Short mmCIF file of C-alpha atoms and ligand atoms in Angstrom, two decimals:
data_model
loop_
_atom_site.label_atom_id
_atom_site.label_comp_id
_atom_site.label_asym_id
_atom_site.label_seq_id
_atom_site.Cartn_x
_atom_site.Cartn_y
_atom_site.Cartn_z
CA UNK A 1 20.74 -92.44 137.87
CA UNK A 2 18.76 -89.62 139.44
CA UNK A 3 20.52 -87.39 141.87
CA UNK A 4 18.45 -86.65 144.96
CA UNK A 5 19.22 -83.52 146.91
CA UNK A 6 17.36 -82.02 149.86
CA UNK A 7 18.15 -78.40 149.32
CA UNK A 8 18.68 -77.01 145.86
CA UNK A 9 18.52 -73.64 144.21
CA UNK A 10 15.77 -73.37 141.64
CA UNK A 11 16.42 -71.67 138.35
CA UNK A 12 14.85 -68.54 139.87
CA UNK A 13 17.58 -68.46 142.47
CA UNK A 14 15.13 -69.05 145.30
CA UNK A 15 16.10 -72.02 147.48
CA UNK A 16 13.49 -74.77 147.75
CA UNK A 17 13.48 -77.12 150.68
CA UNK A 18 10.63 -79.48 149.80
CA UNK A 19 11.21 -83.09 150.58
CA UNK A 20 12.22 -85.25 147.65
CA UNK A 21 12.47 -82.21 145.39
CA UNK A 22 15.11 -82.92 142.88
CA UNK A 23 16.83 -81.27 139.92
CA UNK A 24 16.10 -77.96 138.38
CA UNK A 25 12.76 -76.77 137.09
CA UNK A 26 11.68 -77.60 133.51
CA UNK A 27 12.35 -74.97 130.87
CA UNK A 28 9.46 -73.13 129.18
CA UNK A 29 9.84 -72.77 125.39
CA UNK A 30 6.94 -70.44 124.69
CA UNK A 31 3.66 -69.05 126.00
CA UNK A 32 1.50 -67.90 123.09
CA UNK A 33 -1.91 -66.32 122.74
CA UNK A 34 -4.02 -68.35 120.31
CA UNK A 35 -7.67 -67.87 119.41
CA UNK A 36 -9.51 -68.39 122.71
CA UNK A 37 -6.64 -70.10 124.50
CA UNK A 38 -3.09 -69.79 125.76
CA UNK A 39 -0.61 -72.36 124.49
CA UNK A 40 2.29 -73.29 126.77
CA UNK A 41 5.17 -75.41 125.45
CA UNK A 42 8.24 -76.63 127.31
CA UNK A 43 11.48 -78.51 126.73
CA UNK A 44 11.69 -82.20 127.48
CA UNK A 45 13.21 -82.83 130.92
CA UNK A 46 15.52 -85.83 130.84
CA UNK A 47 14.28 -88.88 132.73
CA UNK A 48 10.98 -87.21 133.62
CA UNK A 49 7.94 -89.51 133.68
CA UNK A 50 5.48 -86.66 133.49
CA UNK A 51 4.64 -83.02 134.17
CA UNK A 52 2.29 -81.13 136.46
CA UNK A 53 0.93 -77.72 135.44
CA UNK A 54 -0.66 -75.44 138.04
CA UNK A 55 -2.51 -72.15 137.66
CA UNK A 56 -3.18 -69.52 140.28
CA UNK A 57 -6.93 -69.20 140.83
CA UNK A 58 -9.00 -66.09 141.67
CA UNK A 59 -8.27 -66.37 145.39
CA UNK A 60 -4.53 -66.58 144.81
CA UNK A 61 -4.20 -70.32 145.44
CA UNK A 62 -2.45 -72.75 143.11
CA UNK A 63 -4.74 -75.29 141.49
CA UNK A 64 -3.59 -78.27 139.46
CA UNK A 65 -4.54 -77.71 135.81
CA UNK A 66 -3.20 -80.96 134.35
CA UNK A 67 -1.06 -83.97 135.05
CA UNK A 68 0.60 -85.22 131.90
CA UNK A 69 2.69 -88.12 130.65
CA UNK A 70 6.33 -87.57 129.72
CA UNK A 71 5.64 -87.31 125.99
CA UNK A 72 3.32 -84.31 126.41
CA UNK A 73 5.32 -81.12 125.97
CA UNK A 74 2.50 -78.58 125.59
CA UNK A 75 -0.79 -77.55 127.11
CA UNK A 76 -3.61 -75.33 125.90
CA UNK A 77 -5.48 -73.38 128.56
CA UNK A 78 -8.94 -72.29 127.38
CA UNK A 79 -9.91 -70.61 130.64
CA UNK A 80 -8.52 -67.27 129.53
CA UNK A 81 -9.99 -63.78 129.26
CA UNK A 82 -8.87 -60.81 127.22
CA UNK A 83 -6.48 -58.58 129.12
CA UNK A 84 -6.23 -60.88 132.14
CA UNK A 85 -2.79 -62.06 133.29
CA UNK A 86 -2.51 -65.78 133.99
CA UNK A 87 0.08 -67.15 136.44
CA UNK A 88 1.33 -70.70 135.96
CA UNK A 89 3.91 -73.06 137.38
CA UNK A 90 5.22 -76.27 135.88
CA UNK A 91 7.25 -79.05 137.41
CA UNK A 92 8.66 -82.28 136.04
CA UNK A 93 7.73 -85.56 137.74
CA UNK A 94 10.38 -88.24 138.19
CA UNK A 95 10.05 -91.80 139.43
CA UNK A 96 10.82 -90.93 143.01
CA UNK A 97 10.79 -87.17 143.10
CA UNK A 98 9.49 -83.96 141.55
CA UNK A 99 11.46 -81.05 140.19
CA UNK A 100 11.40 -77.45 141.35
CA UNK A 101 8.70 -75.23 139.88
CA UNK A 102 9.16 -73.04 136.90
CA UNK A 103 6.95 -69.98 137.52
CA UNK A 104 5.73 -67.80 134.69
CA UNK A 105 2.85 -65.51 133.86
CA UNK A 106 1.42 -64.00 130.69
CA UNK A 107 -1.41 -61.61 129.80
CA UNK A 108 -3.94 -63.13 127.40
CA UNK A 109 -4.79 -60.98 124.35
CA UNK A 110 -7.78 -62.19 122.36
CA UNK A 111 -8.13 -62.09 118.57
CA UNK A 112 -9.75 -58.77 117.56
CA UNK A 113 -13.17 -59.11 115.94
CA UNK A 114 -12.70 -58.08 112.31
CA UNK A 115 -15.97 -56.35 111.38
CA UNK A 116 -15.69 -55.17 107.79
CA UNK A 117 -13.37 -54.54 104.87
CA UNK A 118 -14.89 -52.21 102.28
CA UNK A 119 -14.02 -50.06 99.30
CA UNK A 120 -14.41 -46.37 100.14
CA UNK A 121 -13.66 -43.24 98.15
CA UNK A 122 -10.39 -42.77 100.04
CA UNK A 123 -9.21 -46.39 100.08
CA UNK A 124 -9.93 -49.77 101.70
CA UNK A 125 -11.53 -49.28 105.10
CA UNK A 126 -10.96 -52.00 107.71
CA UNK A 127 -12.99 -51.94 110.94
CA UNK A 128 -12.83 -54.10 114.07
CA UNK A 129 -14.31 -54.25 117.54
CA UNK A 130 -12.75 -52.10 120.23
CA UNK A 131 -9.83 -53.78 122.03
CA UNK A 132 -10.04 -52.66 125.64
CA UNK A 133 -6.63 -53.88 126.77
CA UNK A 134 -4.47 -53.13 123.78
CA UNK A 135 -1.52 -50.76 123.79
CA UNK A 136 -1.17 -51.11 120.02
CA UNK A 137 -3.11 -52.44 117.03
CA UNK A 138 -1.38 -53.76 113.95
CA UNK A 139 -3.00 -54.17 110.54
CA UNK A 140 -1.62 -56.74 108.09
CA UNK A 141 -2.18 -57.14 104.38
CA UNK A 142 -1.50 -59.95 101.91
CA UNK A 143 -1.66 -59.55 98.15
CA UNK A 144 -3.48 -62.38 96.38
CA UNK A 145 -1.04 -65.02 95.13
CA UNK A 146 1.64 -64.07 97.63
CA UNK A 147 2.52 -65.81 100.87
CA UNK A 148 3.96 -62.94 102.88
CA UNK A 149 1.95 -60.70 105.16
CA UNK A 150 2.94 -57.07 105.43
CA UNK A 151 2.28 -55.00 108.51
CA UNK A 152 0.78 -51.85 106.95
CA UNK A 153 -0.16 -49.93 110.09
CA UNK A 154 0.81 -49.67 113.76
CA UNK A 155 -2.00 -47.82 115.48
CA UNK A 156 -2.88 -46.76 119.01
CA UNK A 157 -4.63 -49.37 121.14
CA UNK A 158 -7.92 -47.48 120.97
CA UNK A 159 -8.11 -47.54 117.13
CA UNK A 160 -11.15 -49.31 115.64
CA UNK A 161 -10.59 -48.62 111.94
CA UNK A 162 -7.94 -47.96 109.36
CA UNK A 163 -8.08 -46.85 105.73
CA UNK A 164 -5.49 -48.39 103.45
CA UNK A 165 -4.81 -45.73 100.85
CA UNK A 166 -2.00 -47.66 99.14
CA UNK A 167 -4.02 -50.64 97.92
CA UNK A 168 -4.03 -50.80 94.12
CA UNK A 169 -7.19 -50.90 92.09
CA UNK A 170 -8.29 -54.24 90.57
CA UNK A 171 -6.02 -56.19 92.95
CA UNK A 172 -7.29 -58.49 95.69
CA UNK A 173 -5.95 -58.24 99.21
CA UNK A 174 -6.64 -60.04 102.48
CA UNK A 175 -6.57 -58.12 105.74
CA UNK A 176 -5.97 -59.21 109.34
CA UNK A 177 -5.66 -57.32 112.61
CA UNK A 178 -3.81 -58.11 115.85
CA UNK A 179 -3.85 -56.44 119.23
CA UNK A 180 -0.75 -56.05 121.30
CA UNK A 181 -0.06 -55.38 124.98
CA UNK A 182 3.59 -54.62 125.64
CA UNK A 183 5.50 -57.61 124.31
CA UNK A 184 2.44 -59.83 124.01
CA UNK A 185 0.77 -60.22 120.62
CA UNK A 186 -2.68 -61.65 120.12
CA UNK A 187 -3.21 -64.21 117.39
CA UNK A 188 -4.71 -62.87 114.17
CA UNK A 189 -7.93 -64.00 112.51
CA UNK A 190 -7.74 -67.46 110.99
CA UNK A 191 -8.43 -66.41 107.41
CA UNK A 192 -8.85 -62.62 107.43
CA UNK A 193 -11.16 -60.78 105.06
CA UNK A 194 -10.46 -60.44 101.34
CA UNK A 195 -11.49 -57.67 99.03
CA UNK A 196 -10.92 -56.68 95.43
CA UNK A 197 -10.05 -52.99 95.38
CA UNK A 198 -11.89 -50.69 93.00
CA UNK A 199 -10.57 -47.13 92.87
CA UNK A 200 -12.76 -44.05 92.94
CA UNK A 201 -12.50 -41.59 90.02
CA UNK A 202 -11.00 -38.26 91.11
CA UNK A 203 -10.95 -34.75 89.64
CA UNK A 204 -14.29 -35.16 87.93
CA UNK A 205 -15.05 -32.10 85.82
CA UNK A 206 -18.12 -31.14 83.85
CA UNK A 207 -18.45 -28.51 81.12
CA UNK A 208 -20.88 -27.35 78.52
CA UNK A 209 -19.66 -28.04 75.00
CA UNK A 210 -21.01 -27.75 71.44
CA UNK A 211 -21.91 -31.48 71.55
CA UNK A 212 -23.58 -31.54 74.94
CA UNK A 213 -22.35 -31.77 78.50
CA UNK A 214 -18.78 -33.12 78.63
CA UNK A 215 -17.60 -35.04 81.69
CA UNK A 216 -13.98 -35.96 82.43
CA UNK A 217 -12.39 -37.93 85.26
CA UNK A 218 -9.13 -39.53 86.32
CA UNK A 219 -8.16 -42.99 85.07
CA UNK A 220 -8.49 -46.01 87.37
CA UNK A 221 -6.07 -48.64 86.03
CA UNK A 222 -7.34 -52.15 85.13
CA UNK A 223 -11.03 -51.57 85.69
CA UNK A 224 -13.53 -52.79 83.10
CA UNK A 225 -15.24 -49.45 82.75
CA UNK A 226 -17.13 -46.59 84.33
CA UNK A 227 -20.78 -45.96 85.08
CA UNK A 228 -22.00 -42.36 84.68
CA UNK A 229 -24.92 -41.10 86.74
CA UNK A 230 -26.96 -37.90 86.46
CA UNK A 231 -29.46 -36.11 88.65
CA UNK A 232 -31.54 -33.23 87.35
CA UNK A 233 -32.65 -30.55 89.82
CA UNK A 234 -35.28 -32.01 92.18
CA UNK A 235 -34.97 -35.41 90.47
CA UNK A 236 -33.26 -38.60 91.55
CA UNK A 237 -29.95 -40.16 90.48
CA UNK A 238 -30.12 -42.24 87.30
CA UNK A 239 -27.45 -44.26 85.55
CA UNK A 240 -27.16 -42.72 82.10
CA UNK A 241 -24.18 -44.49 80.56
CA UNK A 242 -21.50 -47.17 80.76
CA UNK A 243 -18.11 -46.34 79.34
CA UNK A 244 -16.02 -49.45 78.65
CA UNK A 245 -12.22 -49.44 78.97
CA UNK A 246 -10.10 -48.10 81.82
CA UNK A 247 -8.61 -45.35 79.66
CA UNK A 248 -11.98 -44.05 78.39
CA UNK A 249 -12.17 -41.24 80.90
CA UNK A 250 -14.73 -38.90 79.35
CA UNK A 251 -18.35 -38.91 78.30
CA UNK A 252 -20.59 -36.50 76.42
CA UNK A 253 -24.16 -36.35 77.68
CA UNK A 254 -26.35 -35.38 74.72
CA UNK A 255 -29.59 -35.94 76.58
CA UNK A 256 -28.98 -33.60 79.50
CA UNK A 257 -31.90 -31.51 80.76
CA UNK A 258 -31.06 -28.20 79.08
CA UNK A 259 -31.83 -25.06 81.02
CA UNK A 260 -31.62 -26.95 84.31
CA UNK A 261 -28.99 -27.59 86.90
CA UNK A 262 -27.63 -31.12 86.48
CA UNK A 263 -25.34 -33.08 88.77
CA UNK A 264 -23.06 -35.91 87.69
CA UNK A 265 -21.02 -38.59 89.39
CA UNK A 266 -18.97 -41.52 88.14
CA UNK A 267 -17.89 -44.88 89.53
CA UNK A 268 -15.60 -47.57 88.20
CA UNK A 269 -16.54 -51.24 87.86
CA UNK A 270 -14.78 -54.55 87.28
CA UNK A 271 -15.75 -57.19 84.76
CA UNK A 272 -17.43 -59.08 87.56
CA UNK A 273 -19.81 -56.11 87.79
CA UNK A 274 -18.36 -55.20 91.11
CA UNK A 275 -18.75 -51.48 91.61
CA UNK A 276 -16.44 -49.03 93.31
CA UNK A 277 -17.50 -45.91 95.18
CA UNK A 278 -19.04 -42.89 93.56
CA UNK A 279 -16.85 -39.90 92.87
CA UNK A 280 -17.81 -36.55 94.31
CA UNK A 281 -20.71 -35.11 92.36
CA UNK A 282 -20.19 -32.09 90.13
CA UNK A 283 -22.92 -29.75 88.88
CA UNK A 284 -23.55 -27.29 86.10
CA UNK A 285 -26.37 -25.49 84.34
CA UNK A 286 -26.75 -27.27 81.04
CA UNK A 287 -26.75 -24.90 78.08
CA UNK A 288 -28.26 -26.03 74.79
CA UNK A 289 -25.56 -25.31 72.20
CA UNK A 290 -28.12 -25.39 69.38
CA UNK A 291 -30.26 -22.60 70.81
CA UNK A 292 -29.30 -18.88 70.85
CA UNK A 293 -27.81 -17.48 74.03
CA UNK A 294 -26.81 -14.18 75.59
CA UNK A 295 -24.53 -13.23 78.46
CA UNK A 296 -25.83 -10.29 80.49
CA UNK A 297 -22.97 -8.68 82.44
CA UNK A 298 -23.12 -6.21 85.31
CA UNK A 299 -20.05 -4.19 86.37
CA UNK A 300 -18.92 -2.05 89.31
CA UNK A 301 -21.04 -3.75 92.03
CA UNK A 302 -22.03 -5.27 94.24
CA UNK A 303 -24.45 -2.69 95.60
CA UNK A 304 -27.36 -2.92 97.95
CA UNK A 305 -30.66 -2.31 96.16
CA UNK A 306 -29.69 -2.55 92.46
CA UNK A 307 -27.82 -5.85 92.82
CA UNK A 308 -30.56 -7.34 95.00
CA UNK A 309 -33.30 -6.33 92.56
CA UNK A 310 -31.38 -7.72 89.55
CA UNK A 311 -30.85 -11.02 91.41
CA UNK A 312 -34.59 -11.15 92.23
CA UNK A 313 -35.38 -10.87 88.52
CA UNK A 314 -32.79 -13.45 87.46
CA UNK A 315 -34.01 -15.89 90.11
CA UNK A 316 -37.67 -15.44 89.13
CA UNK A 317 -36.90 -16.44 85.52
CA UNK A 318 -34.23 -19.08 86.22
CA UNK A 319 -31.69 -16.91 84.40
CA UNK A 320 -28.01 -16.29 85.13
CA UNK A 321 -25.68 -13.37 84.52
CA UNK A 322 -22.04 -12.45 85.11
CA UNK A 323 -21.10 -9.85 87.74
CA UNK A 324 -17.70 -8.17 87.31
CA UNK A 325 -17.24 -6.92 90.85
CA UNK A 326 -14.96 -4.28 92.31
CA UNK A 327 -12.79 -5.84 95.02
CA UNK A 328 -13.02 -2.93 97.47
CA UNK A 329 -16.84 -3.28 97.55
CA UNK A 330 -16.97 -7.00 98.20
CA UNK A 331 -16.69 -6.96 102.02
CA UNK A 332 -19.47 -4.35 102.32
CA UNK A 333 -21.89 -6.27 100.09
CA UNK A 334 -20.91 -9.81 100.97
CA UNK A 335 -24.50 -11.03 101.17
CA UNK A 336 -25.19 -9.88 97.58
CA UNK A 337 -21.98 -11.55 96.44
CA UNK A 338 -22.90 -14.81 98.12
CA UNK A 339 -26.35 -14.73 96.55
CA UNK A 340 -24.82 -14.21 93.08
CA UNK A 341 -22.80 -17.40 93.62
CA UNK A 342 -25.74 -19.31 95.04
CA UNK A 343 -27.95 -18.52 92.02
CA UNK A 344 -25.30 -19.90 89.66
CA UNK A 345 -24.21 -16.49 88.41
CA UNK A 346 -20.58 -16.02 87.47
CA UNK A 347 -18.40 -13.64 89.47
CA UNK A 348 -15.66 -11.92 87.51
CA UNK A 349 -12.81 -9.63 88.53
CA UNK A 350 -13.14 -5.87 87.83
CA UNK A 351 -9.99 -4.82 89.80
CA UNK A 352 -9.86 -3.77 93.44
CA UNK A 353 -10.08 0.04 93.06
CA UNK A 354 -11.62 0.31 89.58
CA UNK A 355 -8.18 1.29 88.33
CA UNK A 356 -7.59 2.05 84.64
CA UNK A 357 -5.09 -0.70 83.90
CA UNK A 358 -3.65 0.88 80.74
CA UNK A 359 -2.06 3.65 82.83
CA UNK A 360 -1.04 1.42 85.78
CA UNK A 361 2.33 -0.24 86.40
CA UNK A 362 2.65 -4.01 85.98
CA UNK A 363 2.95 -4.42 89.75
CA UNK A 364 -0.20 -2.38 90.33
CA UNK A 365 -2.07 -4.42 87.72
CA UNK A 366 -1.06 -7.68 89.39
CA UNK A 367 -2.00 -6.38 92.84
CA UNK A 368 -5.38 -5.05 91.64
CA UNK A 369 -6.24 -8.46 90.17
CA UNK A 370 -4.93 -10.66 92.97
CA UNK A 371 -6.41 -8.60 95.83
CA UNK A 372 -9.80 -8.80 94.13
CA UNK A 373 -9.60 -12.54 93.59
CA UNK A 374 -8.69 -13.02 97.24
CA UNK A 375 -11.65 -10.92 98.40
CA UNK A 376 -14.07 -12.79 96.11
CA UNK A 377 -12.71 -16.13 97.25
CA UNK A 378 -12.99 -15.09 100.89
CA UNK A 379 -16.60 -13.91 100.71
CA UNK A 380 -18.11 -16.22 98.07
CA UNK A 381 -15.89 -19.31 98.05
CA UNK A 382 -15.57 -18.92 94.27
CA UNK A 383 -12.39 -18.19 92.37
CA UNK A 384 -12.97 -15.88 89.39
CA UNK A 385 -11.82 -17.16 86.02
CA UNK A 386 -12.41 -13.91 84.09
CA UNK A 387 -11.25 -10.29 84.25
CA UNK A 388 -12.95 -7.21 82.84
CA UNK A 389 -10.67 -4.19 82.74
CA UNK A 390 -12.35 -0.96 83.98
CA UNK A 391 -13.62 0.99 80.98
CA UNK A 392 -12.68 -2.01 78.85
CA UNK A 393 -9.24 -0.39 78.59
CA UNK A 394 -6.78 -3.05 77.48
CA UNK A 395 -3.35 -2.69 75.84
CA UNK A 396 -0.44 -5.01 75.15
CA UNK A 397 0.97 -4.64 78.67
CA UNK A 398 -2.39 -5.42 80.30
CA UNK A 399 -2.71 -8.53 78.12
CA UNK A 400 0.74 -9.78 79.09
CA UNK A 401 0.41 -9.07 82.82
CA UNK A 402 -3.16 -10.28 83.43
CA UNK A 403 -3.10 -14.08 83.62
CA UNK A 404 -6.81 -14.43 82.89
CA UNK A 405 -9.03 -14.07 79.81
CA UNK A 406 -10.13 -10.43 79.37
CA UNK A 407 -13.83 -9.97 78.65
CA UNK A 408 -15.28 -6.83 77.05
CA UNK A 409 -18.71 -6.57 75.44
CA UNK A 410 -20.57 -6.39 72.14
CA UNK A 411 -23.70 -4.53 73.33
CA UNK A 412 -23.13 -1.27 75.22
CA UNK A 413 -26.36 -0.10 76.90
CA UNK A 414 -24.71 3.12 78.20
CA UNK A 415 -26.88 2.66 81.30
CA UNK A 416 -24.34 4.60 83.42
CA UNK A 417 -24.84 7.63 81.17
CA UNK A 418 -28.57 7.64 80.51
CA UNK A 419 -29.75 6.32 83.90
CA UNK A 420 -32.91 5.58 81.92
CA UNK A 421 -34.51 2.14 81.87
CA UNK A 422 -36.30 2.64 78.54
CA UNK A 423 -33.14 3.56 76.69
CA UNK A 424 -31.34 0.51 78.14
CA UNK A 425 -34.20 -1.76 77.04
CA UNK A 426 -34.24 -0.20 73.58
CA UNK A 427 -30.50 -0.77 73.05
CA UNK A 428 -30.78 -4.41 74.15
CA UNK A 429 -33.72 -5.01 71.80
CA UNK A 430 -31.86 -3.35 68.93
CA UNK A 431 -28.41 -4.90 69.28
CA UNK A 432 -28.64 -8.28 70.95
CA UNK A 433 -27.76 -11.34 68.84
CA UNK A 434 -26.87 -14.95 69.56
CA UNK A 435 -23.51 -14.85 71.40
CA UNK A 436 -23.80 -11.21 72.54
CA UNK A 437 -22.18 -9.94 75.72
CA UNK A 438 -24.34 -7.10 77.10
CA UNK A 439 -22.74 -4.43 79.32
CA UNK A 440 -24.69 -2.96 82.25
CA UNK A 441 -23.89 -1.80 85.80
CA UNK A 442 -25.55 -3.03 88.99
CA UNK A 443 -25.25 0.36 90.69
CA UNK A 444 -28.35 2.05 89.26
CA UNK A 445 -32.00 1.45 90.00
CA UNK A 446 -32.76 2.34 86.35
CA UNK A 447 -30.62 -0.65 85.30
CA UNK A 448 -32.40 -2.91 87.81
CA UNK A 449 -35.71 -1.62 86.41
CA UNK A 450 -34.61 -2.32 82.81
CA UNK A 451 -33.54 -5.85 83.82
CA UNK A 452 -37.16 -6.62 84.82
CA UNK A 453 -38.13 -6.13 81.15
CA UNK A 454 -34.97 -7.33 79.42
CA UNK A 455 -34.93 -10.79 81.04
CA UNK A 456 -38.45 -11.94 80.08
CA UNK A 457 -38.11 -10.25 76.67
CA UNK A 458 -34.93 -12.16 75.76
CA UNK A 459 -36.38 -15.45 77.04
CA UNK A 460 -39.49 -14.90 74.87
CA UNK A 461 -37.20 -14.25 71.92
CA UNK A 462 -35.74 -17.73 72.46
CA UNK A 463 -32.47 -16.78 74.14
CA UNK A 464 -30.88 -18.72 76.96
CA UNK A 465 -29.56 -16.28 79.58
CA UNK A 466 -26.21 -17.73 80.58
CA UNK A 467 -22.91 -16.69 82.13
CA UNK A 468 -19.92 -15.68 80.01
CA UNK A 469 -18.06 -18.94 80.76
CA UNK A 470 -21.13 -21.08 80.05
CA UNK A 471 -21.65 -19.32 76.70
CA UNK A 472 -18.00 -19.68 75.66
CA UNK A 473 -18.00 -23.39 76.65
CA UNK A 474 -21.25 -24.11 74.83
CA UNK A 475 -19.94 -22.37 71.71
CA UNK A 476 -16.66 -24.29 71.91
CA UNK A 477 -14.54 -21.18 72.46
CA UNK A 478 -11.53 -21.97 74.63
CA UNK A 479 -10.70 -18.86 76.62
CA UNK A 480 -6.97 -18.06 76.77
CA UNK A 481 -5.35 -15.86 79.37
CA UNK A 482 -4.24 -12.45 78.16
CA UNK A 483 -6.67 -12.54 75.23
CA UNK A 484 -9.52 -10.07 74.76
CA UNK A 485 -13.03 -11.34 73.94
CA UNK A 486 -16.09 -9.27 73.16
CA UNK A 487 -18.65 -11.89 72.18
CA UNK A 488 -19.03 -15.60 71.51
CA UNK A 489 -18.61 -16.06 67.79
ZN1 ZN B 1 -16.44 -0.47 85.60
#
């Protein structure tokens, strides 16, 4: 039997004096944001014959949304907009009375528009449309074959993309995104977007070798193989090889364009011929290991006119040389140093103060080398790999303290002594062989003058004019720190 009261406290504690209002308000179970609608569910009110749901309209008045039979315990409101708060009230209807209202309101948060899920060099990139009313965005991931979803990122409400760096290569994941406002979560996409991850090869290196140009890269587990691409100066990228097997992480290019600058990049692929992203490209001047070669070296610079003139000659003939620079001069001739690097020449370390290392303390030796490397790095962006001791003076202590290969020479032009171009040219013509390291100094105009003859002469004789490191690589000589080299043979 229904108890009829004329004045009763509602569950909100506000007295209600409506006529024939009976019993307490119905109890709301949940108010959830779904895709394009708000779903309201409530508990069954005993003896009720139905329910009435009202919604506050734009002008602040209550409008009846639905009148429902007693077996309906939920309602879906499709008239919702992202970020807009909806106010509702629900009452139970009895045979001869109606209950108090249960008032409640909830902001509606729409499902974010998932735009793309793609493999990138740094991971899987997920993008979605901007959520204007979100205080937080959450990204979820599910591994193929699993049922659980993991929240992998909690981002600010303004975020529109996220890169998943922890996804494993050759595995398939599905991604979803939700927006949140305070305690209210939007629904997520019905099915999300799936993607098979393909990692990007890292630490790609390229080197001349006696067999051709050797490329190496990091292993990407479980991929089918790798595609190797090459671009020759002024040309376009071409796929030159497929390497099958995830642990085959090197390739020797025997058809490289010798004498030219070549760039390489690598990408992994799955058996389904799905390709990952390209690695960073790496470049080198390809040296033909089967043709003779010479390393011209210039010490004691950089200087203004001599260095510039020598670089003009090298550039005109597409030749390269190695400059063993004095650290204290680098800041003053930074533009020459930068140009050496830009033309593909090698920059070596010739100490900071042109100090004779055999009569210096170990601490002084270390400081001379490190200060110079820092200066070269600062002004050219290159880190020297080679040291030439002033005067070529090397003893056991120098070898043990200097943590770099020490490079002397096999052809001494004595250009510093003669200051005579003809005598420099004559010595080069007389003594140069395949694998020679020729010593000159880019301080003297006579040396710059001699270079104008030496470079075309050696090229006509069939020599490749290469840097010290290029020559050693092409001849298969592995340079060790603390070891003295005078030529490549
Ligand atoms: Zn010197």
